Tab-separated table of C-alpha atoms in Angstrom:
chain	number	residue	atom	x	y	z
A	227	MET	CA	-61.368	11.108	-37.380
A	228	ALA	CA	-65.305	11.207	-36.771
A	229	GLU	CA	-67.762	8.588	-37.744
A	230	ARG	CA	-69.303	10.042	-40.228
A	231	ASP	CA	-65.791	10.722	-42.030
A	232	ILE	CA	-64.902	6.952	-41.536
A	233	GLU	CA	-68.425	6.243	-43.671
A	234	ASP	CA	-67.741	8.847	-46.159
A	235	VAL	CA	-64.486	7.547	-47.249
A	236	SER	CA	-65.738	4.081	-47.124
A	237	ALA	CA	-68.542	4.866	-49.640
A	238	ARG	CA	-66.159	6.385	-51.853
A	239	MET	CA	-63.542	3.434	-51.462
A	240	GLU	CA	-66.551	0.913	-52.366
A	241	LYS	CA	-66.930	3.180	-55.662
A	242	TYR	CA	-63.560	2.447	-56.406
A	243	GLU	CA	-63.635	-1.274	-55.730
A	244	ASN	CA	-66.550	-1.981	-58.011
A	245	ASN	CA	-64.632	-0.100	-60.725
A	246	ILE	CA	-63.937	-2.550	-63.712
A	247	HIS	CA	-61.133	-0.407	-64.625
A	248	ILE	CA	-59.230	-0.775	-61.719
A	249	GLN	CA	-59.897	-4.307	-61.240
A	250	TYR	CA	-57.829	-4.462	-64.272
A	251	PHE	CA	-54.784	-3.490	-62.659
A	252	ASP	CA	-53.887	-6.307	-59.985
A	253	TYR	CA	-51.760	-4.185	-58.076
A	254	LEU	CA	-54.087	-0.961	-58.082
A	255	PHE	CA	-56.958	-2.855	-57.037
A	256	ALA	CA	-54.675	-4.213	-54.043
A	257	GLN	CA	-54.084	-1.035	-52.769
A	258	ILE	CA	-57.694	-0.213	-52.796
A	259	LYS	CA	-58.316	-3.439	-51.056
A	260	ASN	CA	-55.655	-2.477	-48.796
A	261	PHE	CA	-57.036	0.876	-47.870
A	262	SER	CA	-60.677	-0.564	-47.166
A	263	ASN	CA	-59.061	-2.609	-44.593
A	264	LEU	CA	-57.819	-0.004	-42.845
A	265	ILE	CA	-60.974	1.650	-42.905
A	266	ASN	CA	-62.185	-1.205	-41.283
A	267	LEU	CA	-59.974	-0.730	-38.736
A	268	ALA	CA	-60.570	2.782	-37.978
A	269	ARG	CA	-64.352	1.759	-37.489
A	270	ILE	CA	-63.226	-0.533	-34.523
A	271	LEU	CA	-60.691	1.910	-33.271
A	272	ASN	CA	-63.676	4.633	-33.186
A	273	ASN	CA	-66.469	2.368	-31.538
A	274	THR	CA	-63.789	1.627	-28.814
A	275	ALA	CA	-62.614	5.037	-28.358
A	276	MET	CA	-66.519	6.011	-28.261
A	277	GLU	CA	-66.799	3.255	-25.575
A	278	ILE	CA	-63.983	4.837	-23.282
A	279	ALA	CA	-65.105	8.174	-23.884
A	280	VAL	CA	-67.755	7.789	-21.227
A	281	ARG	CA	-65.708	6.937	-18.632
A	282	GLU	CA	-62.436	8.931	-19.037
A	283	LEU	CA	-61.654	11.593	-16.557
A	284	ASN	CA	-64.547	11.010	-14.308
A	285	PHE	CA	-62.712	11.845	-11.347
A	286	GLU	CA	-65.476	10.096	-9.092
A	287	ASN	CA	-65.420	6.583	-10.743
A	288	ILE	CA	-63.137	5.546	-13.377
A	289	PHE	CA	-62.605	2.524	-14.240
A	290	TYR	CA	-61.961	0.051	-17.322
A	291	ASN	CA	-64.318	-1.332	-19.458
A	292	LYS	CA	-63.876	-5.118	-19.873
A	293	ASN	CA	-65.679	-5.023	-22.949
A	294	ILE	CA	-63.383	-2.749	-24.838
A	295	ILE	CA	-61.032	-4.468	-27.563
A	296	PRO	CA	-57.539	-4.342	-27.343
A	297	LEU	CA	-55.827	-2.711	-30.118
A	298	GLU	CA	-53.614	-5.815	-30.528
A	299	GLU	CA	-56.440	-8.218	-30.774
A	300	THR	CA	-57.869	-6.219	-33.808
A	301	ASN	CA	-55.506	-8.052	-36.209
A	302	PRO	CA	-56.036	-5.547	-38.982
A	303	ASP	CA	-55.651	-6.996	-42.036
A	304	PHE	CA	-53.672	-4.352	-43.962
A	305	ASP	CA	-50.207	-2.809	-44.469
A	306	ILE	CA	-50.173	1.084	-44.655
A	307	TYR	CA	-46.770	1.152	-45.621
A	308	SER	CA	-47.651	-0.463	-48.802
A	309	PHE	CA	-49.788	2.115	-49.401
A	310	ASN	CA	-48.140	3.105	-52.915
A	311	TYR	CA	-49.343	6.700	-53.692
A	312	ASN	CA	-46.725	7.130	-56.366
A	313	LEU	CA	-48.117	4.207	-58.154
A	314	LEU	CA	-51.622	5.457	-57.772
A	315	LYS	CA	-50.714	9.042	-59.227
A	316	THR	CA	-50.099	7.539	-62.270
A	317	PHE	CA	-53.990	6.844	-62.839
A	318	TYR	CA	-55.026	10.181	-63.937
A	319	PRO	CA	-57.758	11.777	-63.339
A	320	LEU	CA	-57.897	10.093	-59.988
A	321	GLU	CA	-54.662	11.460	-58.566
A	322	ILE	CA	-56.375	14.424	-56.874
A	323	GLU	CA	-58.841	11.689	-55.147
A	324	PHE	CA	-56.190	9.363	-54.320
A	325	TYR	CA	-53.953	12.241	-52.739
A	326	HIS	CA	-56.472	13.013	-50.433
A	327	LEU	CA	-57.305	9.183	-49.687
A	328	LYS	CA	-53.701	8.849	-49.083
A	329	LYS	CA	-53.688	11.775	-46.382
A	330	GLN	CA	-56.775	10.232	-44.871
A	331	ALA	CA	-54.876	7.180	-44.596
A	332	GLU	CA	-52.419	8.531	-42.709
A	333	SER	CA	-54.882	10.475	-40.432
A	334	LEU	CA	-56.324	6.929	-39.688
A	335	LEU	CA	-52.784	5.193	-39.112
A	336	GLU	CA	-52.020	8.722	-36.781
A	337	PHE	CA	-55.552	7.851	-35.228
A	338	SER	CA	-54.851	4.346	-34.396
A	339	GLU	CA	-51.016	4.937	-32.964
A	340	LYS	CA	-52.624	7.704	-30.643
A	341	PHE	CA	-55.434	5.448	-29.532
A	342	GLY	CA	-53.105	2.728	-28.906
A	343	GLY	CA	-50.886	4.986	-26.421
A	344	LYS	CA	-53.793	7.035	-24.995
A	345	SER	CA	-55.199	4.097	-22.683
A	346	LYS	CA	-51.340	3.743	-21.233
A	347	PHE	CA	-51.126	7.584	-21.029
A	348	LEU	CA	-54.649	7.651	-18.827
A	349	SER	CA	-53.521	4.763	-16.774
A	350	GLU	CA	-50.287	6.624	-15.610
A	351	LEU	CA	-52.312	10.295	-15.280
A	352	LEU	CA	-54.874	8.577	-13.436
A	353	GLY	CA	-52.881	6.250	-10.764
A	354	TYR	CA	-54.100	2.793	-11.851
A	355	GLY	CA	-52.035	-0.030	-10.398
A	356	GLU	CA	-50.020	2.293	-8.722
A	357	LYS	CA	-50.754	5.846	-7.209
A	358	SER	CA	-49.564	8.727	-9.252
A	359	ASN	CA	-48.040	11.910	-7.608
A	360	PHE	CA	-47.761	15.188	-9.680
A	361	LEU	CA	-46.524	18.881	-9.559
A	362	ILE	CA	-49.282	20.926	-10.633
A	363	LEU	CA	-48.351	24.348	-11.872
A	364	PHE	CA	-50.697	27.463	-12.463
A	365	GLN	CA	-49.424	29.722	-15.215
A	366	ASP	CA	-50.919	33.490	-15.509
A	367	ASN	CA	-50.832	33.901	-19.212
A	368	GLU	CA	-51.765	37.428	-18.696
A	369	ILE	CA	-48.465	37.501	-17.834
A	370	ILE	CA	-46.741	35.614	-20.877
A	371	LYS	CA	-43.630	33.642	-20.358
A	372	PRO	CA	-42.466	30.868	-23.062
A	373	THR	CA	-44.190	27.825	-21.661
A	374	GLY	CA	-47.685	29.912	-21.494
A	375	GLY	CA	-47.801	31.848	-18.231
A	376	TYR	CA	-45.957	33.058	-14.914
A	377	PHE	CA	-45.875	30.250	-12.405
A	378	GLN	CA	-48.464	32.192	-10.034
A	379	ALA	CA	-48.971	28.686	-7.706
A	380	TYR	CA	-48.162	25.290	-7.851
A	381	GLY	CA	-49.896	22.397	-6.204
A	382	ILE	CA	-49.037	18.873	-5.082
A	383	LEU	CA	-51.658	16.015	-6.673
A	384	GLU	CA	-52.017	12.406	-5.382
A	385	ILE	CA	-54.219	10.407	-7.649
A	386	ASN	CA	-55.226	6.520	-7.091
A	387	ASN	CA	-57.426	4.704	-9.320
A	388	GLY	CA	-59.045	7.777	-10.987
A	389	GLN	CA	-59.846	9.373	-7.435
A	390	VAL	CA	-58.099	12.474	-6.446
A	391	LYS	CA	-56.585	11.462	-2.527
A	392	LYS	CA	-54.812	14.216	-2.084
A	393	PHE	CA	-54.356	18.047	-3.538
A	394	SER	CA	-52.711	20.892	-1.981
A	395	THR	CA	-51.589	24.562	-3.428
A	396	HIS	CA	-49.039	26.644	-2.347
A	397	SER	CA	-47.840	29.925	-2.897
A	398	MET	CA	-44.882	30.844	-5.162
A	399	LEU	CA	-43.883	33.274	-3.618
A	400	ASP	CA	-43.088	31.386	-0.628
A	401	LEU	CA	-41.252	28.587	-2.976
A	402	ASP	CA	-39.382	32.063	-4.314
A	403	ASN	CA	-38.055	33.071	-1.151
A	404	LEU	CA	-36.523	29.411	-0.281
A	405	SER	CA	-34.933	29.075	-3.358
A	406	ALA	CA	-33.333	32.822	-3.027
A	407	ILE	CA	-32.076	31.565	0.537
A	408	ALA	CA	-30.809	28.041	-0.533
A	409	LEU	CA	-29.903	28.690	-4.079
A	410	THR	CA	-27.800	30.959	-6.504
A	411	GLU	CA	-28.592	29.904	-9.769
A	412	ILE	CA	-27.664	32.219	-12.747
A	413	PRO	CA	-30.695	33.613	-14.693
A	414	PRO	CA	-30.642	33.496	-18.545
A	415	LYS	CA	-28.625	35.859	-20.427
A	416	PRO	CA	-31.595	38.152	-21.768
A	417	MET	CA	-33.303	38.099	-18.450
A	418	ILE	CA	-30.077	39.572	-16.854
A	419	GLU	CA	-29.176	42.108	-19.620
A	420	TYR	CA	-32.986	43.700	-20.068
A	421	ALA	CA	-34.678	42.620	-17.049
A	422	ASN	CA	-31.520	43.210	-14.296
A	423	ALA	CA	-32.206	39.713	-12.912
A	424	THR	CA	-29.755	38.765	-10.266
A	425	THR	CA	-31.163	35.348	-9.053
A	426	TRP	CA	-33.253	32.559	-11.225
A	427	LEU	CA	-36.290	31.842	-9.307
A	428	PRO	CA	-38.745	28.961	-9.373
A	429	SER	CA	-41.590	31.641	-10.974
A	430	ASP	CA	-39.350	32.256	-13.821
A	431	SER	CA	-38.252	28.761	-14.316
A	432	ASN	CA	-40.045	28.076	-17.627
A	433	TRP	CA	-37.766	30.178	-19.414
A	434	ASP	CA	-37.216	27.108	-22.353
A	435	PRO	CA	-40.111	26.954	-24.564
A	436	SER	CA	-40.088	23.318	-24.668
A	437	TRP	CA	-42.228	22.238	-21.862
A	438	PRO	CA	-40.251	18.858	-20.673
A	439	LYS	CA	-37.124	21.107	-20.369
A	440	SER	CA	-38.837	23.816	-18.195
A	441	ALA	CA	-40.814	21.424	-16.205
A	442	GLN	CA	-37.670	19.626	-15.299
A	443	LYS	CA	-36.052	23.081	-14.434
A	444	PHE	CA	-39.217	23.802	-12.083
A	445	LYS	CA	-38.744	20.110	-10.749
A	446	TRP	CA	-35.263	20.939	-9.962
A	447	PHE	CA	-35.770	24.391	-8.294
A	448	PHE	CA	-38.721	22.463	-6.152
A	449	GLU	CA	-36.207	19.790	-5.019
A	450	ASN	CA	-33.408	21.719	-4.129
A	451	SER	CA	-35.098	24.871	-2.344
A	452	SER	CA	-35.584	22.709	0.700
A	453	SER	CA	-35.038	19.459	2.538
A	454	THR	CA	-38.745	18.432	2.750
A	455	ASN	CA	-39.193	19.061	-1.030
A	456	LYS	CA	-36.223	16.941	-1.658
A	457	ASN	CA	-37.743	14.054	0.021
A	458	TYR	CA	-41.090	14.600	-1.500
A	459	ASN	CA	-39.914	14.996	-4.686
A	460	LYS	CA	-38.375	11.540	-5.080
A	461	ASN	CA	-41.920	10.278	-5.537
A	462	LEU	CA	-43.168	12.783	-8.063
A	463	ASP	CA	-44.134	11.143	-11.422
A	464	GLY	CA	-44.656	14.421	-13.260
A	465	VAL	CA	-45.344	17.838	-13.831
A	466	ILE	CA	-48.645	19.289	-15.086
A	467	ALA	CA	-49.278	22.846	-15.972
A	468	PHE	CA	-52.654	24.883	-16.255
A	469	ASN	CA	-53.608	28.337	-17.176
A	470	LEU	CA	-56.037	30.626	-16.909
A	471	ASN	CA	-58.071	29.746	-19.584
A	472	MET	CA	-58.435	26.477	-18.561
A	473	LEU	CA	-59.430	27.792	-15.048
A	474	ARG	CA	-61.936	30.093	-16.806
A	475	ASP	CA	-63.673	27.147	-18.566
A	476	LEU	CA	-64.070	25.132	-15.351
A	477	LEU	CA	-65.738	27.928	-13.408
A	478	LYS	CA	-68.392	28.205	-16.407
A	479	GLU	CA	-68.847	24.478	-15.553
A	480	THR	CA	-69.076	24.581	-12.229
A	481	GLY	CA	-70.646	28.401	-11.217
A	482	GLU	CA	-69.579	30.791	-8.969
A	483	VAL	CA	-67.598	29.853	-6.178
A	484	SER	CA	-67.016	32.025	-2.695
A	485	VAL	CA	-63.402	32.991	-1.939
A	486	TYR	CA	-62.076	34.913	0.905
A	487	GLY	CA	-65.570	36.743	0.823
A	488	GLU	CA	-65.583	37.554	-2.422
A	489	LYS	CA	-68.261	35.743	-5.297
A	490	ILE	CA	-66.005	34.653	-8.001
A	491	ASN	CA	-67.152	33.312	-11.575
A	492	TYR	CA	-65.736	32.995	-14.923
A	493	GLU	CA	-66.578	36.424	-16.209
A	494	ASN	CA	-64.805	38.315	-13.034
A	495	PHE	CA	-62.313	35.864	-12.022
A	496	ARG	CA	-59.442	37.792	-13.603
A	497	ASP	CA	-60.039	41.039	-12.202
A	498	ILE	CA	-60.368	39.757	-8.614
A	499	LEU	CA	-56.979	37.556	-8.841
A	500	LYS	CA	-55.092	41.002	-10.781
A	501	ASP	CA	-54.088	42.165	-7.080
A	502	GLU	CA	-51.562	39.160	-7.061
A	503	ASN	CA	-52.529	37.867	-3.560
A	504	LYS	CA	-51.152	34.379	-4.311
A	505	LYS	CA	-53.686	32.892	-1.516
A	506	ASN	CA	-56.616	33.848	-3.918
A	507	ILE	CA	-55.806	31.571	-6.891
A	508	SER	CA	-54.850	28.432	-4.262
A	509	GLU	CA	-57.721	28.836	-2.806
A	510	LEU	CA	-60.033	29.249	-5.928
A	511	ILE	CA	-58.441	26.385	-7.380
A	512	ILE	CA	-59.675	24.245	-4.125
A	513	LYS	CA	-63.008	25.602	-4.350
A	514	VAL	CA	-63.443	24.801	-8.197
A	515	TYR	CA	-61.847	21.351	-7.693
A	516	LYS	CA	-64.318	20.780	-4.635
A	517	ASN	CA	-67.238	21.724	-6.818
A	518	LEU	CA	-66.205	19.544	-9.402
A	519	THR	CA	-66.322	16.499	-7.154
A	520	GLU	CA	-69.582	17.458	-5.715
A	521	GLN	CA	-71.236	18.252	-8.880
A	522	GLY	CA	-69.975	15.727	-11.084
A	523	THR	CA	-70.168	16.829	-14.690
A	524	GLN	CA	-70.724	15.105	-18.199
A	525	ASN	CA	-68.733	18.179	-20.023
A	526	LEU	CA	-65.301	17.824	-17.934
A	527	ARG	CA	-64.015	15.403	-20.536
A	528	ASP	CA	-65.006	17.870	-23.540
A	529	ILE	CA	-63.174	20.643	-21.189
A	530	PHE	CA	-60.388	18.664	-20.722
A	531	TYR	CA	-59.414	17.693	-24.369
A	532	LYS	CA	-60.243	21.177	-25.641
A	533	ASN	CA	-57.666	22.783	-23.491
A	534	ILE	CA	-55.317	19.997	-24.065
A	535	GLU	CA	-55.700	21.007	-28.088
A	536	LEU	CA	-55.262	24.786	-27.184
A	537	LYS	CA	-52.429	24.030	-25.221
A	538	ASN	CA	-53.961	25.208	-21.910
A	539	ILE	CA	-52.704	21.928	-20.384
A	540	LEU	CA	-49.363	20.653	-20.813
A	541	PHE	CA	-47.824	17.500	-19.518
A	542	TYR	CA	-44.146	16.006	-18.572
A	543	PHE	CA	-44.114	12.426	-17.045
A	544	ASN	CA	-40.557	10.954	-15.655
A	545	ASN	CA	-41.381	7.523	-16.817
A	546	GLN	CA	-39.834	8.234	-20.625
A	547	ALA	CA	-42.219	5.405	-21.702
A	548	VAL	CA	-45.164	7.593	-20.980
A	549	GLU	CA	-43.443	10.912	-22.123
A	550	ASN	CA	-43.001	9.368	-25.152
A	551	ILE	CA	-46.643	8.736	-25.556
A	552	ALA	CA	-47.545	12.219	-24.556
A	553	LYS	CA	-45.350	13.308	-27.376
A	554	VAL	CA	-47.214	11.165	-29.949
A	555	LEU	CA	-50.385	12.636	-28.785
A	556	ASN	CA	-48.899	16.105	-28.807
A	557	TYR	CA	-49.723	16.626	-25.124
A	558	ASP	CA	-46.266	17.280	-23.984
A	559	GLY	CA	-45.526	20.914	-25.245
A	560	GLU	CA	-42.240	20.207	-26.625
A	561	ILE	CA	-40.720	22.097	-29.547
A	562	ARG	CA	-42.058	19.612	-32.465
A	563	ASN	CA	-39.579	18.186	-34.907
A	564	SER	CA	-40.286	18.739	-38.848
A	565	ASP	CA	-39.104	17.533	-42.036
A	566	GLY	CA	-40.241	20.737	-43.859
A	567	ASP	CA	-40.636	24.586	-42.916
A	568	TYR	CA	-41.185	25.462	-39.416
A	569	LEU	CA	-42.005	28.599	-37.281
A	570	MET	CA	-42.839	29.192	-33.912
A	571	VAL	CA	-42.833	33.046	-32.300
A	572	VAL	CA	-42.225	32.973	-28.406
A	573	ASP	CA	-43.072	36.355	-26.717
A	574	SER	CA	-41.600	36.146	-23.104
A	575	SER	CA	-42.683	38.965	-20.813
A	576	LEU	CA	-39.625	40.551	-18.710
A	577	ASP	CA	-41.487	41.708	-16.019
A	578	LYS	CA	-45.104	41.378	-14.596
A	579	ASN	CA	-47.122	43.887	-16.511
A	580	LYS	CA	-50.658	42.145	-18.122
A	581	ASN	CA	-50.179	41.498	-21.893
A	582	PHE	CA	-53.652	40.081	-22.416
A	583	THR	CA	-54.322	43.820	-23.916
A	584	THR	CA	-51.741	43.425	-26.519
A	585	LYS	CA	-52.836	41.962	-29.907
A	586	GLU	CA	-50.664	40.295	-32.237
A	587	GLU	CA	-50.535	39.401	-35.617
A	588	ILE	CA	-48.228	37.202	-38.231
A	589	TYR	CA	-47.785	37.223	-41.491
A	590	TYR	CA	-45.459	34.819	-43.025
A	591	ASP	CA	-44.348	35.632	-46.545
A	592	LEU	CA	-42.560	33.239	-48.446
A	593	LYS	CA	-41.200	33.475	-52.157
A	594	GLU	CA	-39.386	30.976	-54.113
A	595	GLU	CA	-36.690	32.780	-56.397
A	596	ASN	CA	-34.091	30.927	-58.579
A	597	ASN	CA	-34.277	27.864	-56.265
A	598	GLU	CA	-33.896	29.830	-53.006
A	599	PHE	CA	-36.889	30.445	-50.274
A	600	PHE	CA	-36.798	33.853	-49.144
A	601	VAL	CA	-39.034	34.593	-45.989
A	602	ASN	CA	-40.137	37.918	-45.077
A	603	LEU	CA	-41.691	37.252	-41.449
A	604	LYS	CA	-44.141	40.326	-40.496
A	605	ILE	CA	-45.191	40.642	-36.847
A	606	ASN	CA	-47.512	43.793	-35.843
A	607	TYR	CA	-48.092	44.093	-31.775
A	608	VAL	CA	-50.658	46.521	-30.458
A	609	ASN	CA	-50.124	47.285	-27.072
A	610	LEU	CA	-53.697	48.438	-25.691
A	611	SER	CA	-52.652	48.435	-22.182
A	612	PRO	CA	-51.775	51.581	-20.128
A	613	GLU	CA	-48.281	50.562	-19.151
A	614	ASP	CA	-45.160	49.473	-21.486
A	615	TYR	CA	-44.703	45.639	-22.669
A	616	ASN	CA	-41.325	44.821	-22.458
A	617	SER	CA	-40.465	41.382	-23.951
A	618	TYR	CA	-37.862	39.145	-25.392
A	619	VAL	CA	-38.963	37.452	-28.572
A	620	ARG	CA	-37.463	34.451	-30.241
A	621	ILE	CA	-38.345	33.364	-33.673
A	622	TYR	CA	-37.770	29.109	-33.996
A	623	VAL	CA	-37.095	28.633	-37.699
A	624	PRO	CA	-35.692	25.386	-39.738
A	625	VAL	CA	-32.077	24.735	-38.304
A	626	GLY	CA	-29.647	26.267	-40.877
A	627	SER	CA	-31.734	29.346	-42.127
A	628	GLU	CA	-29.625	32.248	-42.971
A	629	PHE	CA	-30.613	35.525	-41.466
A	630	LYS	CA	-31.195	38.641	-43.336
A	631	SER	CA	-32.423	41.389	-41.340
A	632	CYS	CA	-34.588	42.644	-38.893
A	633	ASN	CA	-35.951	46.155	-38.394
A	634	ILE	CA	-35.621	46.535	-34.752
A	635	GLU	CA	-33.095	48.632	-32.491
A	636	GLY	CA	-30.333	46.532	-30.648
A	637	LYS	CA	-28.723	43.241	-31.314
A	638	ILE	CA	-30.045	39.919	-32.779
A	639	ASP	CA	-28.881	36.875	-30.716
A	640	ILE	CA	-28.414	33.894	-33.226
A	641	TYR	CA	-28.298	30.537	-32.085
A	642	THR	CA	-29.075	26.692	-32.305
A	643	GLU	CA	-31.822	25.362	-29.707
A	644	SER	CA	-34.089	22.456	-29.870
A	645	GLU	CA	-32.792	21.465	-33.497
A	646	LYS	CA	-33.955	24.929	-34.699
A	647	THR	CA	-32.021	28.058	-35.724
A	648	VAL	CA	-33.399	30.918	-33.250
A	649	PHE	CA	-33.401	34.689	-33.650
A	650	GLY	CA	-33.724	36.303	-30.667
A	651	PHE	CA	-33.926	40.199	-29.599
A	652	PHE	CA	-35.633	42.329	-26.702
A	653	LEU	CA	-38.670	44.422	-27.786
A	654	PRO	CA	-40.281	47.190	-26.002
A	655	ILE	CA	-43.418	48.348	-26.709
A	656	GLU	CA	-44.787	51.287	-25.117
A	657	LYS	CA	-48.421	51.923	-23.907
A	658	ASN	CA	-50.835	52.441	-27.049
A	659	GLU	CA	-47.965	51.766	-29.075
A	660	ILE	CA	-48.130	50.005	-32.687
A	661	LYS	CA	-45.072	48.194	-33.420
A	662	ASN	CA	-44.572	46.244	-36.956
A	663	LEU	CA	-41.572	43.928	-36.961
A	664	ILE	CA	-40.301	42.980	-40.475
A	665	CYS	CA	-37.797	39.856	-40.471
A	666	SER	CA	-36.241	38.300	-43.570
A	667	TYR	CA	-34.421	35.022	-43.810
A	668	VAL	CA	-33.485	32.560	-46.338
A	669	LEU	CA	-34.394	28.771	-45.593
A	670	PRO	CA	-31.858	25.661	-45.511
A	671	GLU	CA	-31.154	23.281	-48.477
A	672	LYS	CA	-33.332	20.787	-46.563
A	673	ILE	CA	-36.563	22.857	-47.983
A	674	LYS	CA	-35.077	22.711	-51.616
A	675	THR	CA	-34.838	18.795	-51.477
A	676	LEU	CA	-38.322	18.741	-50.329
A	677	LYS	CA	-39.377	20.815	-53.088
A	678	ASN	CA	-37.584	19.081	-55.618
A	679	LYS	CA	-39.331	16.040	-54.818
A	680	GLY	CA	-42.804	17.834	-55.601
A	681	ASP	CA	-43.714	18.689	-52.043
A	682	TYR	CA	-43.536	21.755	-49.253
A	683	SER	CA	-44.865	22.003	-45.953
A	684	LEU	CA	-45.137	24.496	-43.041
A	685	TYR	CA	-45.641	23.654	-39.684
A	686	ILE	CA	-46.534	26.695	-37.348
A	687	GLN	CA	-46.597	25.841	-33.679
A	688	LYS	CA	-48.597	27.942	-31.266
A	689	GLN	CA	-47.362	29.449	-28.025
A	690	PRO	CA	-49.254	28.096	-25.173
A	691	GLY	CA	-51.225	30.642	-23.355
A	692	LYS	CA	-51.379	33.087	-26.250
A	693	LYS	CA	-53.424	34.048	-28.981
A	694	ILE	CA	-52.283	34.973	-32.669
A	695	ASP	CA	-55.626	37.226	-33.375
A	696	LYS	CA	-54.118	36.577	-37.116
A	697	LEU	CA	-52.174	34.395	-39.209
A	698	THR	CA	-51.347	34.918	-42.821
A	699	VAL	CA	-49.809	32.553	-45.070
A	700	ASP	CA	-48.765	33.666	-48.271
A	701	LEU	CA	-46.863	31.141	-50.392
A	702	SER	CA	-45.336	31.939	-54.000
A	703	PHE	CA	-43.372	29.200	-55.738
A	704	LEU	CA	-41.947	28.790	-59.599
A	705	ASP	CA	-43.810	25.723	-60.328
A	706	SER	CA	-48.006	25.277	-60.373
A	707	ILE	CA	-49.491	24.207	-57.328
A	708	LYS	CA	-51.737	20.808	-57.697
A	709	LEU	CA	-52.428	19.936	-54.633
A	710	TYR	CA	-53.055	21.884	-51.198
A	711	GLU	CA	-54.188	21.470	-47.788
A	712	PRO	CA	-55.967	22.767	-45.545
A	713	THR	CA	-58.682	23.305	-48.184
A	714	GLY	CA	-60.472	25.931	-46.113
A	715	PHE	CA	-60.066	29.392	-45.167
A	716	PHE	CA	-57.736	30.251	-47.833
A	717	VAL	CA	-58.266	33.791	-49.690
A	718	ASP	CA	-56.406	33.351	-52.696
A	719	PHE	CA	-55.068	30.799	-55.196
A	720	ASP	CA	-53.621	31.587	-58.489
A	721	ASN	CA	-51.766	28.681	-60.121
A	722	ASN	CA	-48.329	29.236	-58.069
A	723	HIS	CA	-49.527	31.312	-55.476
A	724	ILE	CA	-51.698	30.831	-52.388
A	725	LYS	CA	-52.657	32.551	-49.304
A	726	TRP	CA	-54.690	31.292	-46.309
A	727	GLU	CA	-55.804	33.721	-43.369
A	728	LYS	CA	-56.999	32.312	-39.989
A	729	THR	CA	-56.439	32.848	-35.998
A	730	LEU	CA	-54.005	30.770	-34.393
A	731	LYS	CA	-55.504	28.932	-31.838
A	732	THR	CA	-53.935	25.642	-32.475
A	733	ASP	CA	-50.621	24.497	-34.365
A	734	SER	CA	-51.134	24.816	-37.833
A	735	GLU	CA	-49.863	22.653	-40.640
A	736	PHE	CA	-50.024	23.718	-44.506
A	737	LEU	CA	-49.254	21.354	-47.106
A	738	ILE	CA	-48.151	21.927	-50.844
A	739	ASN	CA	-48.006	19.188	-53.719
A	740	PHE	CA	-46.778	20.042	-57.152
């Protein structure tokens, strides 16, 4: 939460503290004071975060600031769990105002939880106290795979007290060849059925869209492909993945570099790398890293966090405590748990044809009828590429959802994975073809239960490496909508119906109160 947001909420809360009508009700007034104390904590956390920010991720000299106030020493005089919104709802016409204050309280709590774990996360990442070793994976998101892209190259990073000690990169083709000789791993069934795969290779090991699972699978391939890797793997602390979008932003910051006699910049690097010379990307990464360390950069921190938010960087840690922190921060790329409605559309290229010219739009249409929730999910693809595009598509929805229909040729695989119901199918799209999918299903009982309590929520998770050019969320209910979030970018609202339109660059959540 930005400083101006904190001060805005503070001014509004002061107005309520001075309201003689509110002061008359002791318990209500106590709630207001409770919230004010939470705002004071937010100020402390925000100032401390700003103090840390100037030192985060400076790869040349990162150190702790002794003036930073530890979270446990703030002694906040509030109890978020005693913040009783149900009581505040009875004080109409303040209901809407208090609803938004409640949401801001939850945001402040989330901020404090994330802040508390952030320093531990950075400590592990940057090798404070003890050096850290990571496998680094470079995903080509122009060949879309479940976690963001085809594994084009990998590296080994050693970092100690914020300084990179060693960084080597290696061809994924070499690891594939080692794996093909040493291992006989059976590929996932869709790869066998639709891509004629006979052996599962490290470059395709990110079949599971949940990054912790795919990261562990790649580690397994890495460890078991050679005795050298097995010995090194004992000292690995985790796996970090980057995609080409992150590389583009770094090139934009560092400027042009020369690789094998070619001048590479953020505008032409995709064309130069498309010849699949795996040494190119390895050498490019080394040159970009060298420029970063030589030049230094004020913008590196912003680039880092922007790309985390856009899921261009994914983290997996062997240390479960640190992995749990990454999960709280939403840095881990795991399929998210959701008490309400949920959607994730996962595309998986079954060949090495580029998909970056494929446009995709999602239209989520929900209607409540007779206390049932019917979903028509429309996914529109436009393949502008000169080549055909073959994908295995998975639609992740709340567990227990009942499949009704989908206008595709071929079979639908229906199963449970990562506590979600999954609808999977093969989707071939010819060059210059437009394909409009419509899949229908009924949401499970838990959505009815949530709605009967006066709420509905929809969490749409973005697949890393992929941009949805247009997302439409169209919701119709039997009851009148009182409150909704987000309040921006909606295009239609009328009593019991609301529709939003946006691009899907990050995870998005939609909330309704009746």
